[in-house]
Amino acid sequence: KGHSLREKLAEMETFRDILCRQVDTLQKYFDACADAVSKDELQRDKVVEDDEDDFPTTRSDGDFLHNTNGNKEK
């Protein structure tokens, strides 16, 4: 009976080690995902700031000059 108990404890320790490794792997994965999201948000913020330069500019006569097609709109 004592032998099977030791065997069961050894199996449980092995199982615990496997689970701990899986938790570590998942934590690294989630950390990488969080880093990617943070970098993506920073990049998106930078793109928004860069896009502000692309807004139409008002000419002195009140018309809008669009950078894309040059047509005047009132």
Short mmCIF file of N, CA and C in Angstrom, two decimals:
data_model
loop_
_atom_site.label_atom_id
_atom_site.label_comp_id
_atom_site.label_asym_id
_atom_site.label_seq_id
_atom_site.Cartn_x
_atom_site.Cartn_y
_atom_site.Cartn_z
N LYS A 1 0.84 -1.20 0.00
CA LYS A 1 0.00 0.00 0.00
C LYS A 1 0.88 1.26 0.00
N GLY A 2 1.95 1.29 0.76
CA GLY A 2 2.84 2.44 0.80
C GLY A 2 3.52 2.68 -0.53
N HIS A 3 3.78 1.61 -1.27
CA HIS A 3 4.42 1.74 -2.58
C HIS A 3 3.49 2.44 -3.56
N SER A 4 2.22 2.05 -3.57
CA SER A 4 1.28 2.68 -4.51
C SER A 4 1.03 4.14 -4.15
N LEU A 5 1.10 4.46 -2.85
CA LEU A 5 0.93 5.85 -2.44
C LEU A 5 2.09 6.70 -2.93
N ARG A 6 3.32 6.17 -2.78
CA ARG A 6 4.50 6.89 -3.29
C ARG A 6 4.43 7.04 -4.81
N GLU A 7 3.97 6.00 -5.46
CA GLU A 7 3.84 6.05 -6.93
C GLU A 7 2.82 7.12 -7.33
N LYS A 8 1.72 7.17 -6.62
CA LYS A 8 0.68 8.16 -6.91
C LYS A 8 1.21 9.57 -6.66
N LEU A 9 1.95 9.77 -5.57
CA LEU A 9 2.54 11.08 -5.29
C LEU A 9 3.52 11.49 -6.39
N ALA A 10 4.31 10.55 -6.86
CA ALA A 10 5.26 10.83 -7.94
C ALA A 10 4.51 11.24 -9.21
N GLU A 11 3.42 10.55 -9.50
CA GLU A 11 2.61 10.90 -10.68
C GLU A 11 2.02 12.30 -10.53
N MET A 12 1.56 12.62 -9.32
CA MET A 12 0.98 13.95 -9.08
C MET A 12 2.04 15.04 -9.21
N GLU A 13 3.24 14.78 -8.73
CA GLU A 13 4.32 15.76 -8.87
C GLU A 13 4.68 15.97 -10.34
N THR A 14 4.71 14.87 -11.09
CA THR A 14 4.99 14.98 -12.52
C THR A 14 3.89 15.79 -13.21
N PHE A 15 2.65 15.49 -12.87
CA PHE A 15 1.52 16.22 -13.44
C PHE A 15 1.60 17.70 -13.08
N ARG A 16 1.94 18.00 -11.83
CA ARG A 16 2.09 19.39 -11.39
C ARG A 16 3.18 20.09 -12.20
N ASP A 17 4.30 19.42 -12.42
CA ASP A 17 5.39 20.02 -13.21
C ASP A 17 4.94 20.32 -14.64
N ILE A 18 4.20 19.38 -15.22
CA ILE A 18 3.70 19.58 -16.58
C ILE A 18 2.76 20.79 -16.62
N LEU A 19 1.85 20.86 -15.64
CA LEU A 19 0.92 21.99 -15.59
C LEU A 19 1.65 23.31 -15.39
N CYS A 20 2.66 23.32 -14.54
CA CYS A 20 3.42 24.56 -14.31
C CYS A 20 4.11 25.02 -15.59
N ARG A 21 4.66 24.08 -16.34
CA ARG A 21 5.30 24.44 -17.62
C ARG A 21 4.27 24.99 -18.60
N GLN A 22 3.09 24.38 -18.63
CA GLN A 22 2.04 24.87 -19.52
C GLN A 22 1.57 26.26 -19.12
N VAL A 23 1.45 26.51 -17.82
CA VAL A 23 1.06 27.84 -17.34
C VAL A 23 2.12 28.86 -17.73
N ASP A 24 3.40 28.51 -17.57
CA ASP A 24 4.48 29.42 -17.96
C ASP A 24 4.42 29.73 -19.46
N THR A 25 4.19 28.69 -20.26
CA THR A 25 4.10 28.88 -21.72
C THR A 25 2.92 29.80 -22.07
N LEU A 26 1.78 29.55 -21.45
CA LEU A 26 0.61 30.40 -21.71
C LEU A 26 0.85 31.83 -21.26
N GLN A 27 1.52 32.01 -20.11
CA GLN A 27 1.79 33.36 -19.63
C GLN A 27 2.68 34.10 -20.61
N LYS A 28 3.71 33.42 -21.14
CA LYS A 28 4.58 34.05 -22.14
C LYS A 28 3.78 34.43 -23.38
N TYR A 29 2.87 33.54 -23.80
CA TYR A 29 2.04 33.82 -24.97
C TYR A 29 1.17 35.06 -24.74
N PHE A 30 0.50 35.11 -23.58
CA PHE A 30 -0.37 36.26 -23.28
C PHE A 30 0.44 37.54 -23.14
N ASP A 31 1.64 37.45 -22.56
CA ASP A 31 2.50 38.63 -22.47
C ASP A 31 2.88 39.13 -23.86
N ALA A 32 3.19 38.19 -24.76
CA ALA A 32 3.55 38.57 -26.13
C ALA A 32 2.35 39.21 -26.83
N CYS A 33 1.15 38.66 -26.61
CA CYS A 33 -0.06 39.24 -27.19
C CYS A 33 -0.29 40.65 -26.67
N ALA A 34 -0.12 40.84 -25.37
CA ALA A 34 -0.32 42.16 -24.77
C ALA A 34 0.70 43.16 -25.33
N ASP A 35 1.95 42.72 -25.50
CA ASP A 35 2.97 43.60 -26.08
C ASP A 35 2.60 43.98 -27.50
N ALA A 36 2.12 43.00 -28.28
CA ALA A 36 1.75 43.26 -29.67
C ALA A 36 0.60 44.26 -29.73
N VAL A 37 -0.38 44.12 -28.85
CA VAL A 37 -1.52 45.05 -28.83
C VAL A 37 -1.04 46.45 -28.46
N SER A 38 -0.16 46.54 -27.47
CA SER A 38 0.37 47.85 -27.07
C SER A 38 1.12 48.51 -28.21
N LYS A 39 1.96 47.74 -28.90
CA LYS A 39 2.71 48.29 -30.02
C LYS A 39 1.77 48.71 -31.15
N ASP A 40 0.72 47.90 -31.38
CA ASP A 40 -0.25 48.22 -32.43
C ASP A 40 -0.98 49.51 -32.09
N GLU A 41 -1.37 49.68 -30.82
CA GLU A 41 -2.05 50.91 -30.42
C GLU A 41 -1.13 52.11 -30.57
N LEU A 42 0.13 51.96 -30.20
CA LEU A 42 1.08 53.06 -30.37
C LEU A 42 1.25 53.40 -31.84
N GLN A 43 1.33 52.37 -32.69
CA GLN A 43 1.48 52.59 -34.13
C GLN A 43 0.24 53.28 -34.68
N ARG A 44 -0.96 52.84 -34.22
CA ARG A 44 -2.20 53.45 -34.68
C ARG A 44 -2.26 54.91 -34.26
N ASP A 45 -1.83 55.21 -33.03
CA ASP A 45 -1.81 56.60 -32.58
C ASP A 45 -0.88 57.43 -33.45
N LYS A 46 0.26 56.87 -33.82
CA LYS A 46 1.22 57.59 -34.66
C LYS A 46 0.61 57.83 -36.04
N VAL A 47 -0.08 56.82 -36.59
CA VAL A 47 -0.70 56.97 -37.91
C VAL A 47 -1.77 58.04 -37.86
N VAL A 48 -2.55 58.10 -36.79
CA VAL A 48 -3.59 59.13 -36.67
C VAL A 48 -2.95 60.51 -36.66
N GLU A 49 -1.84 60.66 -35.94
CA GLU A 49 -1.15 61.96 -35.92
C GLU A 49 -0.63 62.30 -37.31
N ASP A 50 -0.10 61.31 -38.03
CA ASP A 50 0.39 61.55 -39.39
C ASP A 50 -0.75 61.89 -40.34
N ASP A 51 -1.92 61.26 -40.14
CA ASP A 51 -3.07 61.51 -41.01
C ASP A 51 -3.62 62.92 -40.83
N GLU A 52 -3.38 63.54 -39.70
CA GLU A 52 -3.87 64.90 -39.50
C GLU A 52 -3.30 65.85 -40.54
N ASP A 53 -2.14 65.53 -41.07
CA ASP A 53 -1.54 66.36 -42.11
C ASP A 53 -2.27 66.22 -43.44
N ASP A 54 -3.09 65.17 -43.60
CA ASP A 54 -3.77 64.90 -44.87
C ASP A 54 -5.14 65.57 -44.96
N PHE A 55 -5.58 66.30 -43.92
CA PHE A 55 -6.87 66.96 -43.99
C PHE A 55 -6.84 68.06 -45.05
N PRO A 56 -8.00 68.34 -45.66
CA PRO A 56 -8.03 69.39 -46.69
C PRO A 56 -7.63 70.74 -46.10
N THR A 57 -6.99 71.53 -46.90
CA THR A 57 -6.58 72.86 -46.45
C THR A 57 -7.52 73.89 -47.05
N THR A 58 -7.90 74.87 -46.25
CA THR A 58 -8.80 75.91 -46.72
C THR A 58 -8.00 76.97 -47.46
N ARG A 59 -8.48 77.30 -48.67
CA ARG A 59 -7.81 78.36 -49.43
C ARG A 59 -8.38 79.71 -49.02
N SER A 60 -7.76 80.77 -49.46
CA SER A 60 -8.18 82.11 -49.04
C SER A 60 -9.58 82.46 -49.55
N ASP A 61 -10.04 81.85 -50.67
CA ASP A 61 -11.37 82.17 -51.19
C ASP A 61 -12.46 81.29 -50.55
N GLY A 62 -12.11 80.48 -49.55
CA GLY A 62 -13.10 79.67 -48.84
C GLY A 62 -13.28 78.28 -49.40
N ASP A 63 -12.71 77.99 -50.58
CA ASP A 63 -12.81 76.65 -51.14
C ASP A 63 -11.84 75.72 -50.43
N PHE A 64 -12.12 74.44 -50.55
CA PHE A 64 -11.23 73.44 -49.97
C PHE A 64 -10.37 72.84 -51.08
N LEU A 65 -9.11 72.72 -50.80
CA LEU A 65 -8.20 72.08 -51.74
C LEU A 65 -7.85 70.72 -51.15
N HIS A 66 -8.30 69.67 -51.82
CA HIS A 66 -8.02 68.32 -51.33
C HIS A 66 -6.71 67.84 -51.92
N ASN A 67 -5.92 67.22 -51.08
CA ASN A 67 -4.62 66.74 -51.53
C ASN A 67 -4.73 65.61 -52.54
N THR A 68 -5.87 64.90 -52.55
CA THR A 68 -5.96 63.70 -53.37
C THR A 68 -6.33 63.98 -54.82
N ASN A 69 -7.29 64.91 -55.08
CA ASN A 69 -7.75 65.03 -56.46
C ASN A 69 -7.72 66.45 -57.02
N GLY A 70 -7.53 67.44 -56.22
CA GLY A 70 -7.42 68.80 -56.72
C GLY A 70 -8.74 69.45 -57.10
N ASN A 71 -9.88 68.75 -56.98
CA ASN A 71 -11.18 69.34 -57.29
C ASN A 71 -11.57 70.30 -56.18
N LYS A 72 -12.24 71.39 -56.57
CA LYS A 72 -12.71 72.35 -55.57
C LYS A 72 -14.11 71.95 -55.13
N GLU A 73 -14.35 72.03 -53.81
CA GLU A 73 -15.69 71.78 -53.28
C GLU A 73 -16.08 72.96 -52.44
N LYS A 74 -17.37 73.33 -52.49
CA LYS A 74 -17.87 74.45 -51.69
C LYS A 74 -18.80 73.94 -50.63
#
